PDB file of C-alpha atoms in Angstrom:
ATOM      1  CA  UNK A  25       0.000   0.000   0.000  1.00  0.00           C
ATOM      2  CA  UNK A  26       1.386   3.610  -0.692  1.00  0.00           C
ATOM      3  CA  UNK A  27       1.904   5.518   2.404  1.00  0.00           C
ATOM      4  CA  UNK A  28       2.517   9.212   3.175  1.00  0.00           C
ATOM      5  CA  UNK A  29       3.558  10.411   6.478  1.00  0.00           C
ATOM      6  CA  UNK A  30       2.479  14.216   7.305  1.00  0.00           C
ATOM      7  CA  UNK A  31       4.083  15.966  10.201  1.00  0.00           C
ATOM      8  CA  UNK A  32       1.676  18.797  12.020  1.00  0.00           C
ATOM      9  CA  UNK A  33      -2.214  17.817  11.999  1.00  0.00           C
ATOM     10  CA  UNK A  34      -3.296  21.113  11.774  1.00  0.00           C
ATOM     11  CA  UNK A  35      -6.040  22.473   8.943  1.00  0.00           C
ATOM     12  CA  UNK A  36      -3.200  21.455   5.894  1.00  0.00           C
ATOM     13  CA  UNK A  37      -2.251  18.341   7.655  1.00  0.00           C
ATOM     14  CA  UNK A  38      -5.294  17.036   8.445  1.00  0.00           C
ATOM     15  CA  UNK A  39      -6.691  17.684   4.966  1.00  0.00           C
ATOM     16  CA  UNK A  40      -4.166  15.939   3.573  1.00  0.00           C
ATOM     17  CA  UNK A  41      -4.707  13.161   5.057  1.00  0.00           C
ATOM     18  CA  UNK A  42      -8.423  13.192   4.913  1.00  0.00           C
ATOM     19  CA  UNK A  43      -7.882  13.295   1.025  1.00  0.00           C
ATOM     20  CA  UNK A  44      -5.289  10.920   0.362  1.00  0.00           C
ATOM     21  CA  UNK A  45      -6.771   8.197   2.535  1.00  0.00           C
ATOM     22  CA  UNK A  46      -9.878   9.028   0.595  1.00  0.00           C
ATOM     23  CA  UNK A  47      -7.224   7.867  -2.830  1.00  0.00           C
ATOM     24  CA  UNK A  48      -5.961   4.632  -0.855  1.00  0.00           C
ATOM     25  CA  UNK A  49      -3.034   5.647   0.945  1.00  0.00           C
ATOM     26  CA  UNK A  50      -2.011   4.941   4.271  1.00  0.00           C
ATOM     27  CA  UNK A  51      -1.636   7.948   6.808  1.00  0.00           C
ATOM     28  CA  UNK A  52       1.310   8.544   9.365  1.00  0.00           C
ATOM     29  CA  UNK A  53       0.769  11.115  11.550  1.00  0.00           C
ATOM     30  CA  UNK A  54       3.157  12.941  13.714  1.00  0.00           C
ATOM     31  CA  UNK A  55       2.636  16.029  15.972  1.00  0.00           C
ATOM     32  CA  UNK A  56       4.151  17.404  18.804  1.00  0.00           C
ATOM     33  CA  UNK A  57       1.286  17.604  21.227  1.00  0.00           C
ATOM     34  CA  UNK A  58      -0.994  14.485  21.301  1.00  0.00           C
ATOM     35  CA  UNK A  59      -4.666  15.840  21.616  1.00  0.00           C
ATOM     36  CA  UNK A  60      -4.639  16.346  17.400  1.00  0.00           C
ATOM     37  CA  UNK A  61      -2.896  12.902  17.264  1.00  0.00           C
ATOM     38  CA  UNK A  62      -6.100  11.179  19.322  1.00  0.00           C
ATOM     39  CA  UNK A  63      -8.400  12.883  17.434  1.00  0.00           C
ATOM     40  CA  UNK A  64      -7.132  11.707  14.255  1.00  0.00           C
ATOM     41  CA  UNK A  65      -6.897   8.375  15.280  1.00  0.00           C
ATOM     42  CA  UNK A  66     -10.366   8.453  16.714  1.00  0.00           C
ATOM     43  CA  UNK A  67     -11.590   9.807  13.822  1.00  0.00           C
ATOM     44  CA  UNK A  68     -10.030   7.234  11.869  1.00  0.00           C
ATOM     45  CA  UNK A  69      -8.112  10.254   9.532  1.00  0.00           C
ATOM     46  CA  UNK A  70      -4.615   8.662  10.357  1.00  0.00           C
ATOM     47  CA  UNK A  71      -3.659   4.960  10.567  1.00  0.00           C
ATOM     48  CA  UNK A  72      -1.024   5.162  13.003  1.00  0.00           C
ATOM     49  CA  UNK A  73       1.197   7.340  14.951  1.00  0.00           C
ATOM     50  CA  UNK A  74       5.069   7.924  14.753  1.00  0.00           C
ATOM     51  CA  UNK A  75       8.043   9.241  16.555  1.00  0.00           C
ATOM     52  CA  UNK A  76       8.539  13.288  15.429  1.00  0.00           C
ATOM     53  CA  UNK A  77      12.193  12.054  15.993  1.00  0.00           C
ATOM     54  CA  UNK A  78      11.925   9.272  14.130  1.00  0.00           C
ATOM     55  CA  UNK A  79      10.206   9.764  10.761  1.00  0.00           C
ATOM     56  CA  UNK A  80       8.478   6.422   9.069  1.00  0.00           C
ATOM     57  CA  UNK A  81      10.305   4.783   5.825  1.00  0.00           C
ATOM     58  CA  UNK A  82       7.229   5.773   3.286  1.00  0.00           C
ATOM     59  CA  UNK A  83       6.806   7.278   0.287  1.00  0.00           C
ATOM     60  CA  UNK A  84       6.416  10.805   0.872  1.00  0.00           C
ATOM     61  CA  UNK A  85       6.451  13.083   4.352  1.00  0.00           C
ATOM     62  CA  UNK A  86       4.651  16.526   4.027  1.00  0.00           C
ATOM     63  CA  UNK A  87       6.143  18.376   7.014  1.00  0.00           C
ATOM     64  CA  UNK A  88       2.822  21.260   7.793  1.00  0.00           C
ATOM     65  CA  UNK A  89       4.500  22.838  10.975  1.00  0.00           C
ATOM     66  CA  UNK A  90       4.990  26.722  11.082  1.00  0.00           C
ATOM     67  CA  UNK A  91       7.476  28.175   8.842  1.00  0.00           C
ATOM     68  CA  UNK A  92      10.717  28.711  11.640  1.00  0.00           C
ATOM     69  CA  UNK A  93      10.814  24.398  12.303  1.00  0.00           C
ATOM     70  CA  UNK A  94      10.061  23.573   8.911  1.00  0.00           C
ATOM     71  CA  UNK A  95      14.436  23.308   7.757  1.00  0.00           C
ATOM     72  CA  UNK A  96      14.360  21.445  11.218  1.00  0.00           C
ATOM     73  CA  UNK A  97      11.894  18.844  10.064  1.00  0.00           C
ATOM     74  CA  UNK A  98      12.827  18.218   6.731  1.00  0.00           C
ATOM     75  CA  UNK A  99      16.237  17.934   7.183  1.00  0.00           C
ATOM     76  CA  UNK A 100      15.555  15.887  10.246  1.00  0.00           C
ATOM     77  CA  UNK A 101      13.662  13.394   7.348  1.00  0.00           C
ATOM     78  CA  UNK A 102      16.412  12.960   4.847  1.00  0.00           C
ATOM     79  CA  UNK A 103      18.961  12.571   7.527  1.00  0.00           C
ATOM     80  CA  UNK A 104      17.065   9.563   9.062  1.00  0.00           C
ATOM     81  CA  UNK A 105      15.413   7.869   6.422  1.00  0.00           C
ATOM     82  CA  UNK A 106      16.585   5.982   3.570  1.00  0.00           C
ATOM     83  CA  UNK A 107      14.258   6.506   0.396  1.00  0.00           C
ATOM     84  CA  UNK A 108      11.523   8.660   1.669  1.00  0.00           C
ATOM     85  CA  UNK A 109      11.096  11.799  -0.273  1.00  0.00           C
ATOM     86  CA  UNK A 110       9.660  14.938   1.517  1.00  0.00           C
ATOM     87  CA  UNK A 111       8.058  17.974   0.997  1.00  0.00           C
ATOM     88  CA  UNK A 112       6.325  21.013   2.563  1.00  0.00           C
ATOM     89  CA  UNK A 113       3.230  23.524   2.458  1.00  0.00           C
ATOM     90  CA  UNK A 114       4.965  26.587   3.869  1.00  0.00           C
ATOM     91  CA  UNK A 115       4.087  30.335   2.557  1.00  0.00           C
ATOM     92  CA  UNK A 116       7.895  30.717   2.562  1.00  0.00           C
ATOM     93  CA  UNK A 117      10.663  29.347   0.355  1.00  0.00           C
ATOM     94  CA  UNK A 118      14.383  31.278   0.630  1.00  0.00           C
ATOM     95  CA  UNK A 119      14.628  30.785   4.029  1.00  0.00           C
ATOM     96  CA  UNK A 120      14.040  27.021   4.069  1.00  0.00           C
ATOM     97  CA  UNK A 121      16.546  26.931   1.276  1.00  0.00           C
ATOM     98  CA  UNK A 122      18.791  28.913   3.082  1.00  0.00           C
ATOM     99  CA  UNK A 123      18.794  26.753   6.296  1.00  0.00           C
ATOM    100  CA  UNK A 124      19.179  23.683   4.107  1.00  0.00           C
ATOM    101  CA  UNK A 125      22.227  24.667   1.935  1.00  0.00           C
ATOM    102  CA  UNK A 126      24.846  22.830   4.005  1.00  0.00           C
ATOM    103  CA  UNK A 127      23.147  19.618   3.457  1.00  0.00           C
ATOM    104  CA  UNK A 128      24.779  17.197   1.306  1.00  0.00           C
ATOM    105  CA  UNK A 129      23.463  17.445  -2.827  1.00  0.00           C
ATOM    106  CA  UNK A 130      22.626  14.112  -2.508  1.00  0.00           C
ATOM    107  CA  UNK A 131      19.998  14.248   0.195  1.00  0.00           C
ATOM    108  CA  UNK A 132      18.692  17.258  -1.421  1.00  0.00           C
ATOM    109  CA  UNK A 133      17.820  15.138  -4.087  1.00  0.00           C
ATOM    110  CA  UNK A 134      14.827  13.782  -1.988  1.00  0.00           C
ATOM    111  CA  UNK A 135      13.538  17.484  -1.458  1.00  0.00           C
ATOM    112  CA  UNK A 136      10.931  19.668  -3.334  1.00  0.00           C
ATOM    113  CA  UNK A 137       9.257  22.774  -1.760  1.00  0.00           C
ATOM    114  CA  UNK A 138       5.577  23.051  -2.153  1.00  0.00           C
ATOM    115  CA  UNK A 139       3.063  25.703  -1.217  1.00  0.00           C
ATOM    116  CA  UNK A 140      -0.739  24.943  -2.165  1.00  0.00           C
ATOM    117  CA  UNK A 141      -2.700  27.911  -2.395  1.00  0.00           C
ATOM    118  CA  UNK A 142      -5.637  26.720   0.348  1.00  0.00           C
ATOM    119  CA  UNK A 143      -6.666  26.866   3.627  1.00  0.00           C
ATOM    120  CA  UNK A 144      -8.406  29.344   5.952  1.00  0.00           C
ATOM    121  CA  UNK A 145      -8.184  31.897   8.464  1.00  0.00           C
ATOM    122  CA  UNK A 146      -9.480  29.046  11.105  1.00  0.00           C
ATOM    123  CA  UNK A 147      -6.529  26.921  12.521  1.00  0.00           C
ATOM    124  CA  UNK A 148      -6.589  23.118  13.621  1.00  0.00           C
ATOM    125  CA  UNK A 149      -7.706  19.869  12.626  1.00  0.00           C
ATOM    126  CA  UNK A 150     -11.108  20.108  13.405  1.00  0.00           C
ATOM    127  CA  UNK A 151     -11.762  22.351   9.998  1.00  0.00           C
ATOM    128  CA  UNK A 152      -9.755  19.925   7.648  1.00  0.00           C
ATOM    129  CA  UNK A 153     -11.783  19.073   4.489  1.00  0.00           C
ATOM    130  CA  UNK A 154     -10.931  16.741   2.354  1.00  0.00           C
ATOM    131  CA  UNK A 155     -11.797  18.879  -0.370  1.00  0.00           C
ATOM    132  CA  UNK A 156      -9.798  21.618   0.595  1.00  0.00           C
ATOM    133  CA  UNK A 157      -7.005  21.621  -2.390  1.00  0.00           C
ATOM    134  CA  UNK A 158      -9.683  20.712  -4.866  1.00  0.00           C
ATOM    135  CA  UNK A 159      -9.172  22.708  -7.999  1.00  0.00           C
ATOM    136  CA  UNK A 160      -6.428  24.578  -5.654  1.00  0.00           C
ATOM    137  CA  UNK A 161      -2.868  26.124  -7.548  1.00  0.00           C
ATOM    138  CA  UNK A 162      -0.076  24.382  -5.687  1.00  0.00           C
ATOM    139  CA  UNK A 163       3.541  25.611  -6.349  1.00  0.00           C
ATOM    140  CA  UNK A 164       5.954  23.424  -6.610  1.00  0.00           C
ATOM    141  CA  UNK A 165       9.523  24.657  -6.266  1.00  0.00           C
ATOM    142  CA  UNK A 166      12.264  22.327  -7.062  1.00  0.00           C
ATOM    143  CA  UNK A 167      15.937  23.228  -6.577  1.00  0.00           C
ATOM    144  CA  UNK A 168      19.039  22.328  -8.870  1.00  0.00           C
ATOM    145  CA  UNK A 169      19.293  19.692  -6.996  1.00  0.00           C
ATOM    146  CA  UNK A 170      15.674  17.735  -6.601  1.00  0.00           C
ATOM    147  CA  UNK A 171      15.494  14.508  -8.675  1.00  0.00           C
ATOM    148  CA  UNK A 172      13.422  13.763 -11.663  1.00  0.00           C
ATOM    149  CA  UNK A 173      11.486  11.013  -9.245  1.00  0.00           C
ATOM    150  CA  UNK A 174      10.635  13.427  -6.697  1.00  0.00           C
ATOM    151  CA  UNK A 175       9.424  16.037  -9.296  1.00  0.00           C
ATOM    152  CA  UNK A 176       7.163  13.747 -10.595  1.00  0.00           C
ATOM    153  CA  UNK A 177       6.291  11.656  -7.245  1.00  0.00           C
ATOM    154  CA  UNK A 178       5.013  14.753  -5.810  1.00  0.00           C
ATOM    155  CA  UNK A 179       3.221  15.792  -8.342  1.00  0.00           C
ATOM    156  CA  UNK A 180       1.496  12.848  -8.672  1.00  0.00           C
ATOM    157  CA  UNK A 181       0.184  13.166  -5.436  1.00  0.00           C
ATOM    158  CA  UNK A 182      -0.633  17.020  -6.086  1.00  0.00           C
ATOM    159  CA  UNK A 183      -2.659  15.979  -8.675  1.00  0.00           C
ATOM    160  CA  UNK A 184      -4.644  13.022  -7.022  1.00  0.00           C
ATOM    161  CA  UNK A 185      -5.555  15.837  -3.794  1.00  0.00           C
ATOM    162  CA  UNK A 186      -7.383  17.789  -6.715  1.00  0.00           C
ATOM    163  CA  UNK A 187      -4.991  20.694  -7.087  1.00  0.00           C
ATOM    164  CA  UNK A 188      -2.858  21.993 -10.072  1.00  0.00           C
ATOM    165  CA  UNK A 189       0.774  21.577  -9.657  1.00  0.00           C
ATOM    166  CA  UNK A 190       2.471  24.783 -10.719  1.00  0.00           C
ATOM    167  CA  UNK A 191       6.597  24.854 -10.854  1.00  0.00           C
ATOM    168  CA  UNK A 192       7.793  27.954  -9.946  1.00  0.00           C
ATOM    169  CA  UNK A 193      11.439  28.753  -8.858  1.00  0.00           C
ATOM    170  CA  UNK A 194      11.815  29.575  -4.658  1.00  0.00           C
ATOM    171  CA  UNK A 195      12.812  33.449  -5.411  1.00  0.00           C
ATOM    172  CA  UNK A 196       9.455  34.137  -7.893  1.00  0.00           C
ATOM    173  CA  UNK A 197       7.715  32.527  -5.607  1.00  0.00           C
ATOM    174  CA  UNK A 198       8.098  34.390  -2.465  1.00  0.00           C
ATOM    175  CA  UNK A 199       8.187  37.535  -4.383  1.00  0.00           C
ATOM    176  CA  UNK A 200       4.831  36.692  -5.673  1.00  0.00           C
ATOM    177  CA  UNK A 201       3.187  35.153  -2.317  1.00  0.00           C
ATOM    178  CA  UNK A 202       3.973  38.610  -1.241  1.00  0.00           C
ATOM    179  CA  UNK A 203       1.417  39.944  -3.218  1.00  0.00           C
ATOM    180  CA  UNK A 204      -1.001  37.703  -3.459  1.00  0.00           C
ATOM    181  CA  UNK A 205      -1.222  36.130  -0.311  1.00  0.00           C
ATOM    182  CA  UNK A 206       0.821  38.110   2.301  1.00  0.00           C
ATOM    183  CA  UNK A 207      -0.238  41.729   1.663  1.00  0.00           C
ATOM    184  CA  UNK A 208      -3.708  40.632   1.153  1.00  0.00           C
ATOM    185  CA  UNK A 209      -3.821  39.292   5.039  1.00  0.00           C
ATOM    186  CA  UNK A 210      -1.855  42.639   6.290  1.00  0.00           C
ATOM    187  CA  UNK A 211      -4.414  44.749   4.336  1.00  0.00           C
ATOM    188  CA  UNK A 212      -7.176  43.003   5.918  1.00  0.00           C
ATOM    189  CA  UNK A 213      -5.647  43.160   9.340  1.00  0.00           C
ATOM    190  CA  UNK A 214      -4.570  46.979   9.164  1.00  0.00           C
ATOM    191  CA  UNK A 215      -8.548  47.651   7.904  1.00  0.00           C
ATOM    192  CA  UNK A 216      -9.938  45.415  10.907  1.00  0.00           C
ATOM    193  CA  UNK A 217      -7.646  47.946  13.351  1.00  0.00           C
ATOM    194  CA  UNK A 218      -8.505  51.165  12.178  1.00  0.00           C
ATOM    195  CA  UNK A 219     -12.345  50.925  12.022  1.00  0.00           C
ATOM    196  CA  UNK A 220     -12.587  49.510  15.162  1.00  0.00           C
ATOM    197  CA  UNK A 221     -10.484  52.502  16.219  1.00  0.00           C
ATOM    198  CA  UNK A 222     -12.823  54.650  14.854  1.00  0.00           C
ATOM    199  CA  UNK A 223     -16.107  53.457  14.643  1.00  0.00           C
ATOM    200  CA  UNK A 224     -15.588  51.478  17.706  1.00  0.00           C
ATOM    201  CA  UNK A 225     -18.986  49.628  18.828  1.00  0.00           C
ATOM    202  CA  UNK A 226     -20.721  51.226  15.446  1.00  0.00           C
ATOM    203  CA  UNK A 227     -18.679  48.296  13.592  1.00  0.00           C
ATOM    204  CA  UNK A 228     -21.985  45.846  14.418  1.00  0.00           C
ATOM    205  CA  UNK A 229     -23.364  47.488  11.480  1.00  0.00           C
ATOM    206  CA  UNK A 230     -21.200  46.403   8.936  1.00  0.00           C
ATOM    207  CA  UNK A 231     -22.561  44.665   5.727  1.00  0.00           C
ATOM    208  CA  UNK A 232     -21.161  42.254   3.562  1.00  0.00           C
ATOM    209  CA  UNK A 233     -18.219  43.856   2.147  1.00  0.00           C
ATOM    210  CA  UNK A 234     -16.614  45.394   4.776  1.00  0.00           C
ATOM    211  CA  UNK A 235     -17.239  41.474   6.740  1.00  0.00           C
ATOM    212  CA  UNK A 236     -15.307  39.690   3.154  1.00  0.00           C
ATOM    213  CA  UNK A 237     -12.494  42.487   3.691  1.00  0.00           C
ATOM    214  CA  UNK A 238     -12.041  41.638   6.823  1.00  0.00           C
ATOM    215  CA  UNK A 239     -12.204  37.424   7.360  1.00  0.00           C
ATOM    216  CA  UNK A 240      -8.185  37.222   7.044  1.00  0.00           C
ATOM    217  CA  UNK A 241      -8.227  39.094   9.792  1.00  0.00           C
ATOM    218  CA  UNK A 242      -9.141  36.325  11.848  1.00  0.00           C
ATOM    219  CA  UNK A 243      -6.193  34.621  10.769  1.00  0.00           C
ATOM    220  CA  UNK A 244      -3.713  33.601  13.961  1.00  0.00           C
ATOM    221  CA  UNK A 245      -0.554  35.475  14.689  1.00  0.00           C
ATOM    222  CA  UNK A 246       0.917  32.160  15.308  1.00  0.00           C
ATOM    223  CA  UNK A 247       0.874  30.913  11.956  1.00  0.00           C
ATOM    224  CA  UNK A 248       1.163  34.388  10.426  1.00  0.00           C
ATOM    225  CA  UNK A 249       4.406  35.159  12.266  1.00  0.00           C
ATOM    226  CA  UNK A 250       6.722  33.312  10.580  1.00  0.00           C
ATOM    227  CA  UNK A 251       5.521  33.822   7.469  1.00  0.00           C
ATOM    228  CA  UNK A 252       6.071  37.696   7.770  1.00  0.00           C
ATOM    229  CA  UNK A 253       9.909  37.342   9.090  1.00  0.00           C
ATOM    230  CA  UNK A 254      10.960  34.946   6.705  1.00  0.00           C
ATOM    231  CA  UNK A 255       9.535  37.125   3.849  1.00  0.00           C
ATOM    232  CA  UNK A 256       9.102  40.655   5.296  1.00  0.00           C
ATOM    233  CA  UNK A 257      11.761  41.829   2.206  1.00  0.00           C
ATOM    234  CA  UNK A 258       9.293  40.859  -0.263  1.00  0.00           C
ATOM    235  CA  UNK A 259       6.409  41.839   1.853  1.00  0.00           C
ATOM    236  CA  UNK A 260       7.754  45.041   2.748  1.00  0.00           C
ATOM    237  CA  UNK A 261       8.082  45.724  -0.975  1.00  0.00           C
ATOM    238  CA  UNK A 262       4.779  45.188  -1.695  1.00  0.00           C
ATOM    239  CA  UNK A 263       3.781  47.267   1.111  1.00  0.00           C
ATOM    240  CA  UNK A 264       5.411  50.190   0.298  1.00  0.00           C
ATOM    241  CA  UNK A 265       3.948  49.747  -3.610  1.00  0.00           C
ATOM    242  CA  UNK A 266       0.740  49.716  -2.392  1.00  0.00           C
ATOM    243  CA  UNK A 267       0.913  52.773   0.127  1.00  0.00           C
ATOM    244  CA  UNK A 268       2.485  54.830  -2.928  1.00  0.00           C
ATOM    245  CA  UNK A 269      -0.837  53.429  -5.286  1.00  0.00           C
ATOM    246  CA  UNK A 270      -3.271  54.149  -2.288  1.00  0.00           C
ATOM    247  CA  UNK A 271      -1.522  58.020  -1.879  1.00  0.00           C
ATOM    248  CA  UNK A 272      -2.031  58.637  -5.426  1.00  0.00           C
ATOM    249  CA  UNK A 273      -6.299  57.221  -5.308  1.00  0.00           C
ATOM    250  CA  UNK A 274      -6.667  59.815  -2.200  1.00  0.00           C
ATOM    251  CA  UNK A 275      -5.022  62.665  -4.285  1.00  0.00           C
ATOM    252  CA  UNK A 276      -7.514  61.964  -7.161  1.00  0.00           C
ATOM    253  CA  UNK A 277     -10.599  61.476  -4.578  1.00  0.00           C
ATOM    254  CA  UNK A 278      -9.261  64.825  -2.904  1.00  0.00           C
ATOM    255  CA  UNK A 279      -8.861  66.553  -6.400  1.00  0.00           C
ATOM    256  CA  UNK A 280     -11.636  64.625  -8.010  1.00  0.00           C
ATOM    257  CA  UNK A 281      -9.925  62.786 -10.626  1.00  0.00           C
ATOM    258  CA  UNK A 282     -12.939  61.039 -11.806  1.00  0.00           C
ATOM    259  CA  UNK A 283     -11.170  59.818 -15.154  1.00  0.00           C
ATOM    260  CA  UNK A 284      -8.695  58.249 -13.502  1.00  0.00           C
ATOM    261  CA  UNK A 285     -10.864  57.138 -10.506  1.00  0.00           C
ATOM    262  CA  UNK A 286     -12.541  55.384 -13.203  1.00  0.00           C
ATOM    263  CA  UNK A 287      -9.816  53.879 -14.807  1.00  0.00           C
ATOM    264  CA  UNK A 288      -8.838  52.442 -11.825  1.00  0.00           C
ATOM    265  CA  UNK A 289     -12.468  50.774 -11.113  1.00  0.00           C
ATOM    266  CA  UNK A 290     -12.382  49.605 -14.690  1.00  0.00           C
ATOM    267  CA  UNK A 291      -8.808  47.903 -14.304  1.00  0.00           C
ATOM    268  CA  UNK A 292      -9.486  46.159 -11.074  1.00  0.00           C
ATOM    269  CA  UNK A 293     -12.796  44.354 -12.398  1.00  0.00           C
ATOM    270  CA  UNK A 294     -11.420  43.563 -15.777  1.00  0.00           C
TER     271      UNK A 294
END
């Protein structure tokens, strides 16, 4: 039977393995406190539990932890396993790389990054779906020194979960999650702030837009943490292009630009 072994049973995790046990394979589960491990279990999601220290022989382990332990866990994988290949979902790729680089080439060769494009501002395995990567992009990022088997392994199973593998190199990557993932949450966390500031108790009467701007906001510091130290040069970029674009729409509401007010409205919804 194939088997994957996926280390962290948070949301990713645990949809992960609700899908690919769905597609036949046999689920390891590893996690550093035990409640999400019972559950599992319990919930039949996983079919046995393993060691975080010492990581099954099988086919593929998907290490879903926060961002800072990922290098620890994956390298922790090749180092004590024979064959198994490994992967992750982090939101991050240069610094992974970066903690990796004194590994030997050869144990790289067991290694691609991965990042699908799912998930939710809720945290834990009790919102996994099985269905959560369906129809999902999902980077791929293999280095110079990833094997062909590997590549294609992991896509494999990228494509059985639903989702559309997309190969991307680590750099374009995190320059793009940066834009479309990372200043999207900071946007909706700075709006969340400031009209609570300054509508305080008045914010009850929100409607449906200002509630859609807002759901990242919800998202946990925890997980969000990492993600913004390990790519705040990207996301910092992206920042400051965005203040600069949002200065210029207040001079042309302030100066009533309307043709280029309206420009802008047509771009955005074309």
């Amino acid at each position: 039977m194939k088997s994957v072994g996926i280390i962290g049973l948070g949301i990713i995790g645990g949809s992960l393995a609700l899908s690919l046990k769905e597609k036949g394979y046999s689920i390891v589960g590893m996690n550093r406190s035990k409640e999400p491990l019972e559950k599992a279990l319990s919930l039949k999601i996983i079919d046995e539990v393993a060691p975080l220290e010492s990581p099954p022989e099988v086919d593929v382990i998907f290490v879903c932890t926060v961002v800072s332990v990922v290098p620890y866990f994956i390298r922790l994988v090749l180092e004590k396993t024979k064959n198994t290949l490994v992967t992750d979902v982090a939101s991050t790729k240069g610094f992974i790389l970066k903690e990796l680089k004194d590994l030997p080439k050869e144990k790289l060769t067991r290694f691609i990054g991965g990042h699908p494009m799912a998930g939710s501002e809720k945290t834990g395995i009790d919102y996994a779906k099985k269905d959560l990567f369906l129809n999902a992009t999902y980077f791929l990022t293999p280095t110079e020194y990833t094997s062909e088997e590997t590549v294609i392994t992991v896509k494999r199973i990228v494509e059985l979960l639903g989702a559309n593998p997309v190969f991307i190199s680590p750099e374009d990557h995190d320059r793009l999650v940066a834009y479309i993932s990372h200043l999207p949450q900071i946007i909706s966390t700075c709006l969340s702030v400031v009209a609570r500031d300054r509508v305080d108790g008045d914010i009850v009467y929100s409607g449906r837009g200002y509630k859609d701007m807002t759901r990242l906001a919800h998202s946990s510091f925890s997980v969000w943490r990492d993600i913004l130290y390990t790519n705040r040069h990207n996301i910092v970029e992206a920042i400051e292009v965005y203040r600069k674009f949002l200065g210029d729409v207040e001079t042309y509401i302030e100066n009533w630009d309307e043709k280029r007010l309206e420009d802008i409205f047509r771009l955005a919804s074309s």
